[in-house]
CSV table of C-alpha atoms and ligand atoms in Angstrom, one decimal:
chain,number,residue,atom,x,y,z
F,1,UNK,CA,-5.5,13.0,20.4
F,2,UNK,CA,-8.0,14.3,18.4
F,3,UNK,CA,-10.1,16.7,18.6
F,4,UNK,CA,-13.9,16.9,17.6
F,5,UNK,CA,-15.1,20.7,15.9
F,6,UNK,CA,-18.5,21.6,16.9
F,7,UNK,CA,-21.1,21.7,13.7
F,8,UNK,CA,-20.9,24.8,12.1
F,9,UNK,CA,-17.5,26.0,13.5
F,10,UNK,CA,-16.0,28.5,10.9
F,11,UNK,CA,-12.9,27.9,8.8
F,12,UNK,CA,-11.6,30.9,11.2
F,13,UNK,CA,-12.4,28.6,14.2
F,14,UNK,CA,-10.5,26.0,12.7
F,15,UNK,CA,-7.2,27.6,11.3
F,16,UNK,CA,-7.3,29.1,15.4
F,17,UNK,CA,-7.3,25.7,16.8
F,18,UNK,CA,-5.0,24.0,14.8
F,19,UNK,CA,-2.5,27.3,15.5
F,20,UNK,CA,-2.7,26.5,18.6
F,21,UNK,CA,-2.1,23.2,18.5
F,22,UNK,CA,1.6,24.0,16.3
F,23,UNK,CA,2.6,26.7,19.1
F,24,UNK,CA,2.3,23.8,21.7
F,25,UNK,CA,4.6,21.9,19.5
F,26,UNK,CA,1.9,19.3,18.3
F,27,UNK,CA,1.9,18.3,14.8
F,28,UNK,CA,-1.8,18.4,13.5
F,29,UNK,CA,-3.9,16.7,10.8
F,30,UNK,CA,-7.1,18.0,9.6
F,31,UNK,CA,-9.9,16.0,8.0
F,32,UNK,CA,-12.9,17.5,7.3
F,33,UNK,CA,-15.6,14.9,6.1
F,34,UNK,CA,-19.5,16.1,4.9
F,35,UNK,CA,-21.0,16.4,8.7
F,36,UNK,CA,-17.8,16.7,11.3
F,37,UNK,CA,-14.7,18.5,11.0
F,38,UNK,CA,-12.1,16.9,12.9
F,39,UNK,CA,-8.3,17.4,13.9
F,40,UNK,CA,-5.6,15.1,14.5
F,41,UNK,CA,-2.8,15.8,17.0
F,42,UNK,CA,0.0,14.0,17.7
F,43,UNK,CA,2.8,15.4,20.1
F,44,UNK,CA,3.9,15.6,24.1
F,45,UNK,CA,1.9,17.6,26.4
F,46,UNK,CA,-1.4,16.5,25.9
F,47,UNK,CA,-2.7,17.7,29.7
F,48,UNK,CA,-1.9,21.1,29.0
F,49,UNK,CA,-3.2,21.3,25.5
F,50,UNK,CA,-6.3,19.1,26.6
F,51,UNK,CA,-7.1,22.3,29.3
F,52,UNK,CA,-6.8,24.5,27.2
F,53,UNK,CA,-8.7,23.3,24.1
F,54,UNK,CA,-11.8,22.4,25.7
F,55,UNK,CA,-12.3,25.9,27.1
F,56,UNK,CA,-13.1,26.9,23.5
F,57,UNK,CA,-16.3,27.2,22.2
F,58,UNK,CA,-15.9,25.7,18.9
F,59,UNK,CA,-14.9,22.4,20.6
F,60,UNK,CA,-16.7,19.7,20.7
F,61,UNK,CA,-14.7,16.9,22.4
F,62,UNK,CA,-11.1,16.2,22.8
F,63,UNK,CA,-10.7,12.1,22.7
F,64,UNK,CA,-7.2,10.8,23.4
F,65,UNK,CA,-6.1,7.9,21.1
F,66,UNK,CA,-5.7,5.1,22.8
F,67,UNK,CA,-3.8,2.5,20.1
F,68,UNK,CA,-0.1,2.9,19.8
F,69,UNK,CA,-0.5,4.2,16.5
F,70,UNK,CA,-1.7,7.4,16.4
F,71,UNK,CA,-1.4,8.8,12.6
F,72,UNK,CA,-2.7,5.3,11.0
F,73,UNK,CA,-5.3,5.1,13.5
F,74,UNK,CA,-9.3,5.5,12.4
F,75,UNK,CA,-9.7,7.8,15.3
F,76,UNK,CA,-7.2,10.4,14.0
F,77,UNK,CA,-8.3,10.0,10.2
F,78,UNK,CA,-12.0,8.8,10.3
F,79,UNK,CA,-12.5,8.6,6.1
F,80,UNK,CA,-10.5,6.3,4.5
F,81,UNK,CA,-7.4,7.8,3.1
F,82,UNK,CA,-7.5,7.5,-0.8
F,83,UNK,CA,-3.5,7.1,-2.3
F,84,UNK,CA,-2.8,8.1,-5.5
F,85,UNK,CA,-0.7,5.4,-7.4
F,86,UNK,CA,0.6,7.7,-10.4
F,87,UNK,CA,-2.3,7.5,-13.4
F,88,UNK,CA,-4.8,9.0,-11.7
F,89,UNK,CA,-5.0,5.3,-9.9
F,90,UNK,CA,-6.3,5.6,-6.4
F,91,UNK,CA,-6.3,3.0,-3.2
F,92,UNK,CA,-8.9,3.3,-0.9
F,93,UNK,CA,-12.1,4.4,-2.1
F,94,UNK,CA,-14.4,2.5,-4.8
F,95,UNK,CA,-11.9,1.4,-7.4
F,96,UNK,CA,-10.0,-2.1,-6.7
F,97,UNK,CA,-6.8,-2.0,-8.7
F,98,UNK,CA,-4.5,-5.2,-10.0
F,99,UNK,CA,-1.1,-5.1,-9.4
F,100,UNK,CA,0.1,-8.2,-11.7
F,101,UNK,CA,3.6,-9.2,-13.3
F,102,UNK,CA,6.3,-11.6,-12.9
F,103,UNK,CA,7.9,-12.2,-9.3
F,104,UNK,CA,11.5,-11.0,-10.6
F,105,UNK,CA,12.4,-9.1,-13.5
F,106,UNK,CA,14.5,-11.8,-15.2
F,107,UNK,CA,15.5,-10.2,-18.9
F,108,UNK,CA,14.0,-7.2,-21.4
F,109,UNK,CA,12.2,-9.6,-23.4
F,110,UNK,CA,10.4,-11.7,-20.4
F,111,UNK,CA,9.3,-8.5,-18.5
F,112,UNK,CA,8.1,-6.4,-21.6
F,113,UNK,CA,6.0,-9.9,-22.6
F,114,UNK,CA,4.9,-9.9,-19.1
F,115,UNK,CA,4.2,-6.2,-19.2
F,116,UNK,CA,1.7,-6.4,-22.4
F,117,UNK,CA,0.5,-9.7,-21.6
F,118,UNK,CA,-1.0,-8.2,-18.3
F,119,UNK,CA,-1.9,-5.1,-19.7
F,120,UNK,CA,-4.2,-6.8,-22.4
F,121,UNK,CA,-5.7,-8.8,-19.5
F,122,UNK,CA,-6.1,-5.7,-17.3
F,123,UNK,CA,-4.2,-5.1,-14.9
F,124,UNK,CA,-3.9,-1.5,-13.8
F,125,UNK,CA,0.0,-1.4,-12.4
F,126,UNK,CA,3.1,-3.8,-13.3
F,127,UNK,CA,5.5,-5.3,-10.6
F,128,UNK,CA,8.5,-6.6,-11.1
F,129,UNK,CA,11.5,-7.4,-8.5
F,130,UNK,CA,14.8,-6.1,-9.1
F,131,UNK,CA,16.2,-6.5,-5.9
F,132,UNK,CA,15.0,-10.0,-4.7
F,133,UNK,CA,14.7,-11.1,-0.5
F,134,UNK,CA,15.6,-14.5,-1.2
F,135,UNK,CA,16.1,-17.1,1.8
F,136,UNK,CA,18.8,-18.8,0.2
F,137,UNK,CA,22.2,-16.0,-1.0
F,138,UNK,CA,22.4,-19.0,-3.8
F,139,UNK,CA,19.4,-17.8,-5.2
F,140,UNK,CA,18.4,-15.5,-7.8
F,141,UNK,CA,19.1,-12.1,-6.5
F,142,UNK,CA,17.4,-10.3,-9.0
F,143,UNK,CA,18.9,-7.5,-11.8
F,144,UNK,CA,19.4,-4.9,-9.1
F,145,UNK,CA,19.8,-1.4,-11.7
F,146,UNK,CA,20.1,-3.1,-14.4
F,147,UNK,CA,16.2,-4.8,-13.3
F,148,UNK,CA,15.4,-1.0,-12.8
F,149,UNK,CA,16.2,0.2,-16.0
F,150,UNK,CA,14.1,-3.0,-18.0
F,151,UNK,CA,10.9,-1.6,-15.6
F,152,UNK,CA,11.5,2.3,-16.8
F,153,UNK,CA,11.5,0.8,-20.3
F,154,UNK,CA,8.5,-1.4,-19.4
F,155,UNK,CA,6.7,1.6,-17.9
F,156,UNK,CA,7.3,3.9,-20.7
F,157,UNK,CA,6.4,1.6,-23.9
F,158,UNK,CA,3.7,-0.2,-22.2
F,159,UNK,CA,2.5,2.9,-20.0
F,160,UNK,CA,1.5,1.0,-17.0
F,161,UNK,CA,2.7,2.4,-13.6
F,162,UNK,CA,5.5,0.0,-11.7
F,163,UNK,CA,5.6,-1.7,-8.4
F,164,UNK,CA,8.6,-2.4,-7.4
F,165,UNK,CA,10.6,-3.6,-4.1
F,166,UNK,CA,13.8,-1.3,-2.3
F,167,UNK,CA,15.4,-3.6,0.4
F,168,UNK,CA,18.3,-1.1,1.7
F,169,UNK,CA,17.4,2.5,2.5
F,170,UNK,CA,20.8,3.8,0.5
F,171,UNK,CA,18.8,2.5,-3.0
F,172,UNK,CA,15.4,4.2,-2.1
F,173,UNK,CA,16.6,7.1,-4.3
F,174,UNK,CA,17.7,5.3,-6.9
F,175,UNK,CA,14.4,2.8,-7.3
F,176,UNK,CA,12.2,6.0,-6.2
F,177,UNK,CA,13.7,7.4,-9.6
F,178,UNK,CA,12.2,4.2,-11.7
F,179,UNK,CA,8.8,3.1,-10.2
F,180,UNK,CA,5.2,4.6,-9.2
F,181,UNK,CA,4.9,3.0,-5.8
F,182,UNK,CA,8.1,1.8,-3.5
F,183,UNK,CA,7.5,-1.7,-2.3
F,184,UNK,CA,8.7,-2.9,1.3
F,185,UNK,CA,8.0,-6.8,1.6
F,186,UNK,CA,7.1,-8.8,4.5
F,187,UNK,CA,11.1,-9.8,5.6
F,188,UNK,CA,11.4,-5.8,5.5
F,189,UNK,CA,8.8,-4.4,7.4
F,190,UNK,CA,10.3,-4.0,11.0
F,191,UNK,CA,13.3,-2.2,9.0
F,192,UNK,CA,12.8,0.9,10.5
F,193,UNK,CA,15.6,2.5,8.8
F,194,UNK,CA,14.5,1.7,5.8
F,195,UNK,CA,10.6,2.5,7.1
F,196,UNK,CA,11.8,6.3,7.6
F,197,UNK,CA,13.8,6.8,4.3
F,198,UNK,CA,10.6,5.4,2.3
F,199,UNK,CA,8.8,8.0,4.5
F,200,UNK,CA,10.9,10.8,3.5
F,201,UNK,CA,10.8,9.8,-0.2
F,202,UNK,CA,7.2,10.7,0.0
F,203,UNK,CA,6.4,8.0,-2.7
F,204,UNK,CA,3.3,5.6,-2.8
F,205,UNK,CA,4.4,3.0,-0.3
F,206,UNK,CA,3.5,-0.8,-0.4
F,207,UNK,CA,4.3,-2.2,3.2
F,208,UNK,CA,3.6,-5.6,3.1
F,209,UNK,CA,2.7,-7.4,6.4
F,210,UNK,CA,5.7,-9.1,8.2
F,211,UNK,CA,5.9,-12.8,7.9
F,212,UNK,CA,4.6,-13.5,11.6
F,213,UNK,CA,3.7,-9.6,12.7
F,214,UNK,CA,0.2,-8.9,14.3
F,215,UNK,CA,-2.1,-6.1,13.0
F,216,UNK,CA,-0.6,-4.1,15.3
F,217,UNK,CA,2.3,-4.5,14.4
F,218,UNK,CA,1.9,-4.0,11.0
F,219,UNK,CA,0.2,-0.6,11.5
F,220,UNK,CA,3.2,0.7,13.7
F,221,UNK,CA,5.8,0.1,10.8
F,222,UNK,CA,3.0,2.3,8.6
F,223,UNK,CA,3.1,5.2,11.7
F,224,UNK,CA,6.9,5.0,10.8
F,225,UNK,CA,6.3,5.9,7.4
F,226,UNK,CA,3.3,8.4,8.4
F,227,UNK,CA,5.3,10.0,10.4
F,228,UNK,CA,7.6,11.2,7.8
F,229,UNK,CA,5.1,13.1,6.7
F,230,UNK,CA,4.2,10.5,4.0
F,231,UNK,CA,0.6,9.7,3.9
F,232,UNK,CA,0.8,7.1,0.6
F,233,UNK,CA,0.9,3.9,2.1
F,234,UNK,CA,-0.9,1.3,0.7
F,235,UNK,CA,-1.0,-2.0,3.1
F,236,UNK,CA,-1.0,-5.3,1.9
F,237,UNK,CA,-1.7,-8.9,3.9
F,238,UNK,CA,0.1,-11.5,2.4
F,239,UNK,CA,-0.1,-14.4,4.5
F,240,UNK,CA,1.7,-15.4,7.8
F,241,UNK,CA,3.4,-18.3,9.2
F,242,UNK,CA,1.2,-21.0,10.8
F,243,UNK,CA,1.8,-24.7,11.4
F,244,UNK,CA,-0.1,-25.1,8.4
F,245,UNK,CA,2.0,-26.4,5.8
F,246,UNK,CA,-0.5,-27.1,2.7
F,247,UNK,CA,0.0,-24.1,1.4
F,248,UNK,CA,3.1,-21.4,1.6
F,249,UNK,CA,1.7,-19.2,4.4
F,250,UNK,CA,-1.8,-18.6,5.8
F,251,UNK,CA,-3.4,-15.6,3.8
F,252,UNK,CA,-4.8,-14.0,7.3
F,253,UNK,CA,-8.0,-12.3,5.3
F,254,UNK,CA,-10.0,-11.2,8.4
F,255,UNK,CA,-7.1,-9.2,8.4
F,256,UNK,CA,-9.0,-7.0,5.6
F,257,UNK,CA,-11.8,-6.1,7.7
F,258,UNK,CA,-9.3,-5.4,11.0
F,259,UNK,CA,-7.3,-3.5,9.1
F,260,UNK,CA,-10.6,-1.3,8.0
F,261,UNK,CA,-12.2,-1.0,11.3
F,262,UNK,CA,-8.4,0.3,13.3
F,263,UNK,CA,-6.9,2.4,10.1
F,264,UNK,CA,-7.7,4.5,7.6
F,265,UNK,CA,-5.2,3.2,5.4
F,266,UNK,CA,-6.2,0.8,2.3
F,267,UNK,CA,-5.2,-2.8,2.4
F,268,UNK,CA,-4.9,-4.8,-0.6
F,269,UNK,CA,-4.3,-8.6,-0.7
F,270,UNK,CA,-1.9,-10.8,-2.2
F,271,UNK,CA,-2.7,-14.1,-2.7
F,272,UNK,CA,0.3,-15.2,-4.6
F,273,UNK,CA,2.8,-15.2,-1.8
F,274,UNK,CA,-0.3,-16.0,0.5
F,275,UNK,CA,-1.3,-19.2,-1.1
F,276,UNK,CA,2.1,-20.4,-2.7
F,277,UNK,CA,0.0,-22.4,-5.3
F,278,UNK,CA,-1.1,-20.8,-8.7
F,279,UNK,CA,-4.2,-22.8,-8.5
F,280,UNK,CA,-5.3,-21.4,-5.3
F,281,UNK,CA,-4.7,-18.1,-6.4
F,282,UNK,CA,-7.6,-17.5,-8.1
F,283,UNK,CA,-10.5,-18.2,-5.4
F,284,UNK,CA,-8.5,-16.1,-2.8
F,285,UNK,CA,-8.8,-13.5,-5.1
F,286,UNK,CA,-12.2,-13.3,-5.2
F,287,UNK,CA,-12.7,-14.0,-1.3
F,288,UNK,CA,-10.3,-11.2,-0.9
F,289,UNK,CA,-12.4,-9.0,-3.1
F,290,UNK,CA,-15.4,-10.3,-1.5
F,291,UNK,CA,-13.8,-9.1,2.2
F,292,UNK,CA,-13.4,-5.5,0.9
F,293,UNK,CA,-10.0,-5.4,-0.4
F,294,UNK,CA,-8.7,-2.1,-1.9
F,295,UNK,CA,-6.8,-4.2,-4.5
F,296,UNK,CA,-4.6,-7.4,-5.2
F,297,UNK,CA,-0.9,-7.9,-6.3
F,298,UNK,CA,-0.4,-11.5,-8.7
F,299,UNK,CA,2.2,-12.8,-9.8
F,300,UNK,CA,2.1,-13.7,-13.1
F,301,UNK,CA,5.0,-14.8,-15.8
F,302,UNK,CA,4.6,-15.8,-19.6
F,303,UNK,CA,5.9,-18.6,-18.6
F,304,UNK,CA,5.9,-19.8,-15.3
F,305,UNK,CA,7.7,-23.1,-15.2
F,306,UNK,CA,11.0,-21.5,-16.6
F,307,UNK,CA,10.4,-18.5,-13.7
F,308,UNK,CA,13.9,-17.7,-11.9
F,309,UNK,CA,11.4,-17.0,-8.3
F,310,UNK,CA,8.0,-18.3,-7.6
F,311,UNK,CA,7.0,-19.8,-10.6
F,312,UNK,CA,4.9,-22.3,-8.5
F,313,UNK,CA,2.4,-19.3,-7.3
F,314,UNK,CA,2.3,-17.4,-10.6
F,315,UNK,CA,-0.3,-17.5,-13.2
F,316,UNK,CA,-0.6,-17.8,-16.9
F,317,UNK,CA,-1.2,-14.8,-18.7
F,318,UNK,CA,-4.3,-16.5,-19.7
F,319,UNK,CA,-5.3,-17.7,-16.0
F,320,UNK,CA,-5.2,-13.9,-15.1
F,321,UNK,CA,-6.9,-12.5,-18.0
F,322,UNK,CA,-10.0,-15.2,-17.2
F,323,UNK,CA,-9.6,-14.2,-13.5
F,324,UNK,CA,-9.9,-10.5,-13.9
F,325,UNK,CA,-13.2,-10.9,-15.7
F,326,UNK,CA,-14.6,-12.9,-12.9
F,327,UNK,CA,-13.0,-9.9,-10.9
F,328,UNK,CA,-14.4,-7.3,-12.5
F,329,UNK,CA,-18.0,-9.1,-12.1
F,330,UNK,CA,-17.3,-10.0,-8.6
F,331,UNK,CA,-16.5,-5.9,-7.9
F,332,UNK,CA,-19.6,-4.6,-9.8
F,333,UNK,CA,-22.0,-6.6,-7.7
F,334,UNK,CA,-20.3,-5.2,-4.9
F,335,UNK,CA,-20.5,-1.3,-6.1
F,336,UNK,CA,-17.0,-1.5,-6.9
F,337,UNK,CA,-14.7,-1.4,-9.9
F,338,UNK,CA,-11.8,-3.3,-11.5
F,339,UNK,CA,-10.6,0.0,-13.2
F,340,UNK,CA,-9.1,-0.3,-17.0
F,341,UNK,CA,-5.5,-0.2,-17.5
F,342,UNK,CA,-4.1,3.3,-18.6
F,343,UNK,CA,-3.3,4.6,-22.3
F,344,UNK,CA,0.4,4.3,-22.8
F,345,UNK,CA,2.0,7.8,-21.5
F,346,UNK,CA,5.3,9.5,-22.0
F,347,UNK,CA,8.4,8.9,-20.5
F,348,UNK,CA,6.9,8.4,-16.7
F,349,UNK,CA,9.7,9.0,-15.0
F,350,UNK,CA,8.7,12.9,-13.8
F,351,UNK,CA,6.4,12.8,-17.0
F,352,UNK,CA,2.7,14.1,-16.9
F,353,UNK,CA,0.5,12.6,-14.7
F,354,UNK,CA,-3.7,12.6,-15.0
F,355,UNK,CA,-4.8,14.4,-12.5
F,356,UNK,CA,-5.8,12.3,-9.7
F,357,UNK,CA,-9.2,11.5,-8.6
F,358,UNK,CA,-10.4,14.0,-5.7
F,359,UNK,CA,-9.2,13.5,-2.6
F,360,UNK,CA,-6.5,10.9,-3.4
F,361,UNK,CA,-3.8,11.9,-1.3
F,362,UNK,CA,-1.2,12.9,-4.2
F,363,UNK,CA,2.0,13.6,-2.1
U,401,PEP,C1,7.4,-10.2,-3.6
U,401,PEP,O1,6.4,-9.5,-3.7
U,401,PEP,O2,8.0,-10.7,-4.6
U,401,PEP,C2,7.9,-10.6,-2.3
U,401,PEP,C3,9.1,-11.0,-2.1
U,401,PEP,O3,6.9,-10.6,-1.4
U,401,PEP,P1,6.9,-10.8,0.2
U,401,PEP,O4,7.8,-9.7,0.8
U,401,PEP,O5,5.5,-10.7,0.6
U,401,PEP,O6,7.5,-12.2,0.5
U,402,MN,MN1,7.6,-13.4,-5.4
């Protein structure tokens, strides 16, 4: 539930009610935005707590939450949650950052290439698979530590941060210790073990939507991440299965605006995996900027026809670069922002950080 402050209630009101609220056992959120002041509850006995919270005079209301999800849900958390990405990079508020490199990390050479190649066309954070979901077990499975070691190496010379996927909760540790943001792709997201242990890692979290999972859905694997206490998740639509077979899935971008009205949370859009087709990449792009996406993750490779995984969807270096200045026109009509890539850092494993903007949630 959550429960409405009355204007002008003191910081002494608040700390009270939100005391109480832990001595009935409920675990509570506070988000204070410029006009209401509002606390988030989640826990058991909500007729008890209900009787006794609206007695006080400092409350206003006290609004159960009707959706199953209860932490990722725009009732408990009314402003859009900002995440911090490492960089000072931020989800969620006016900035719209690129996420762009090859599908797999396939070799030093092509993921350092991919890396700069990216970086001179803008894109604010690198991905990279080592550990590859592949359909087929003949496929390429990806690098596994050796593939985390190549992005470390990538993220310190070319001083982007690093996306990267974890498919088994025992290797959350491990890839938490060599990427910005901990990446849980559609064939993943009903995991739940693996849902909680990206939770307790309290790393930036990029759940992408399940291959046929509703909204709803979706937003219940975040409230398993949420409820680890981990408020860095970053949500990403990246097409679902349709009968529709011109292109690899349908990239569901009302999804965008759902998303927005029912969470808090900032969605971003991938239009690689959503499309299929590196030539249909770019116009998704933009309509997924034009819907109100909080960012986009492309592939790109230096070379996609020799790429060891989706090749077919990934773009040119020089594709990318042209799309991210139609991007970054395309965001400043819209009063957002394409922001620039980072100035190589230190060693960003535990390095220093710029601070992040204000009220990007930083961990
Ligand atoms: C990926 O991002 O490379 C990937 C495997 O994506 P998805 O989980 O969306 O298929
Ligand atoms: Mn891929």
């Amino acid at each position: 539930m959550v429960i409405v402050m009355r204007p002008g209630s003191t910081q002494e009101d608040i700390q009270g009610v939100m005391a109480t609220l832990r001595s009935l056992g409920f675990m509570t959120h506070l988000s204070q935005g410029v006009e209401r002041t509002i606390i988030g509850a989640i826990g058991e006995k909500r007729d008890l707590a209900l009787a006794s919270l609206e007695a006080l005079e400092c409350v206003e209301r006290v609004i159960p939450i009707v959706q199953p999800y209860k932490l990722a849900s725009r009732e408990f958390h009314p402003e859009p949650s900002l995440v911090n990405a490492g960089q000072g990079i931020c989800f969620g508020g006016a900035q719209i950052p690129i996420i762009a490199g090859p599908c797999a990390v396939e070799g030093e050479e092509q993921l350092l290439q991919a890396a700069r190649m990216v970086k001179a066309a803008g894109a604010t954070l690198l991905r990279g698979g080592a550990y590859k979901p592949r359909t087929s077990p003949y496929s390429f499975q990806g690098l596994h530590e050796e593939g985390l070691r190549i992005l470390s190496l990538a993220r310190t010379e070319v001083g982007l941060p690093v996306v990267s996927e974890v498919l088994n909760p025992r290797d959350v540790e491990l890839v938490a210790r060599h990427v910005d943001v901990l990446q849980v792709g559609a064939r993943n997201m009903q995991n739940f073990p693996l849902l909680r242990e990206v939770g307790r890692s309290g790393m930036p979290v990029l759940l992408k939507r399940g291959l046929a999972a509703t909204i709803d859905e979706w937003l219940m694997a975040a409230e398993y991440i949420l409820r680890e206490g981990n408020f860095r998740v970053i949500l990403c639509e990246r097409g679902i299965r349709t009968y529709e077979t011109a292109t690899r899935n349908t990239l569901d971008l009302s999804a965008v605006p759902v998303v927005k009205e029912r969470s808090h949370l900032p969605v971003i859009v991938d239009p690689s995996h959503g499309t299929g087709k590196w030539r249909l990449v770019p116009p998704m792009a933009r309509a997924a900027v034009a819907a109100g996406a909080d960012g986009l993750l492309i592939e790109v490779h230096p070379q996609p026809a020799l790429a060891l995984s989706d090749g077919a969807q990934s773009l040119t270096p020089a594709n990318f670069a042209a799309l991210v200045r139609d991007l970054r026109r395309l965001a400043n009509l819209l009063g957002r922002e394409i922001p620039e890539p980072a100035g190589a850092t230190g060693p960003a494993a535990g390095g220093e950080r710029e601070p992040a903007p204000g009220g990007c949630v930083a961990g």
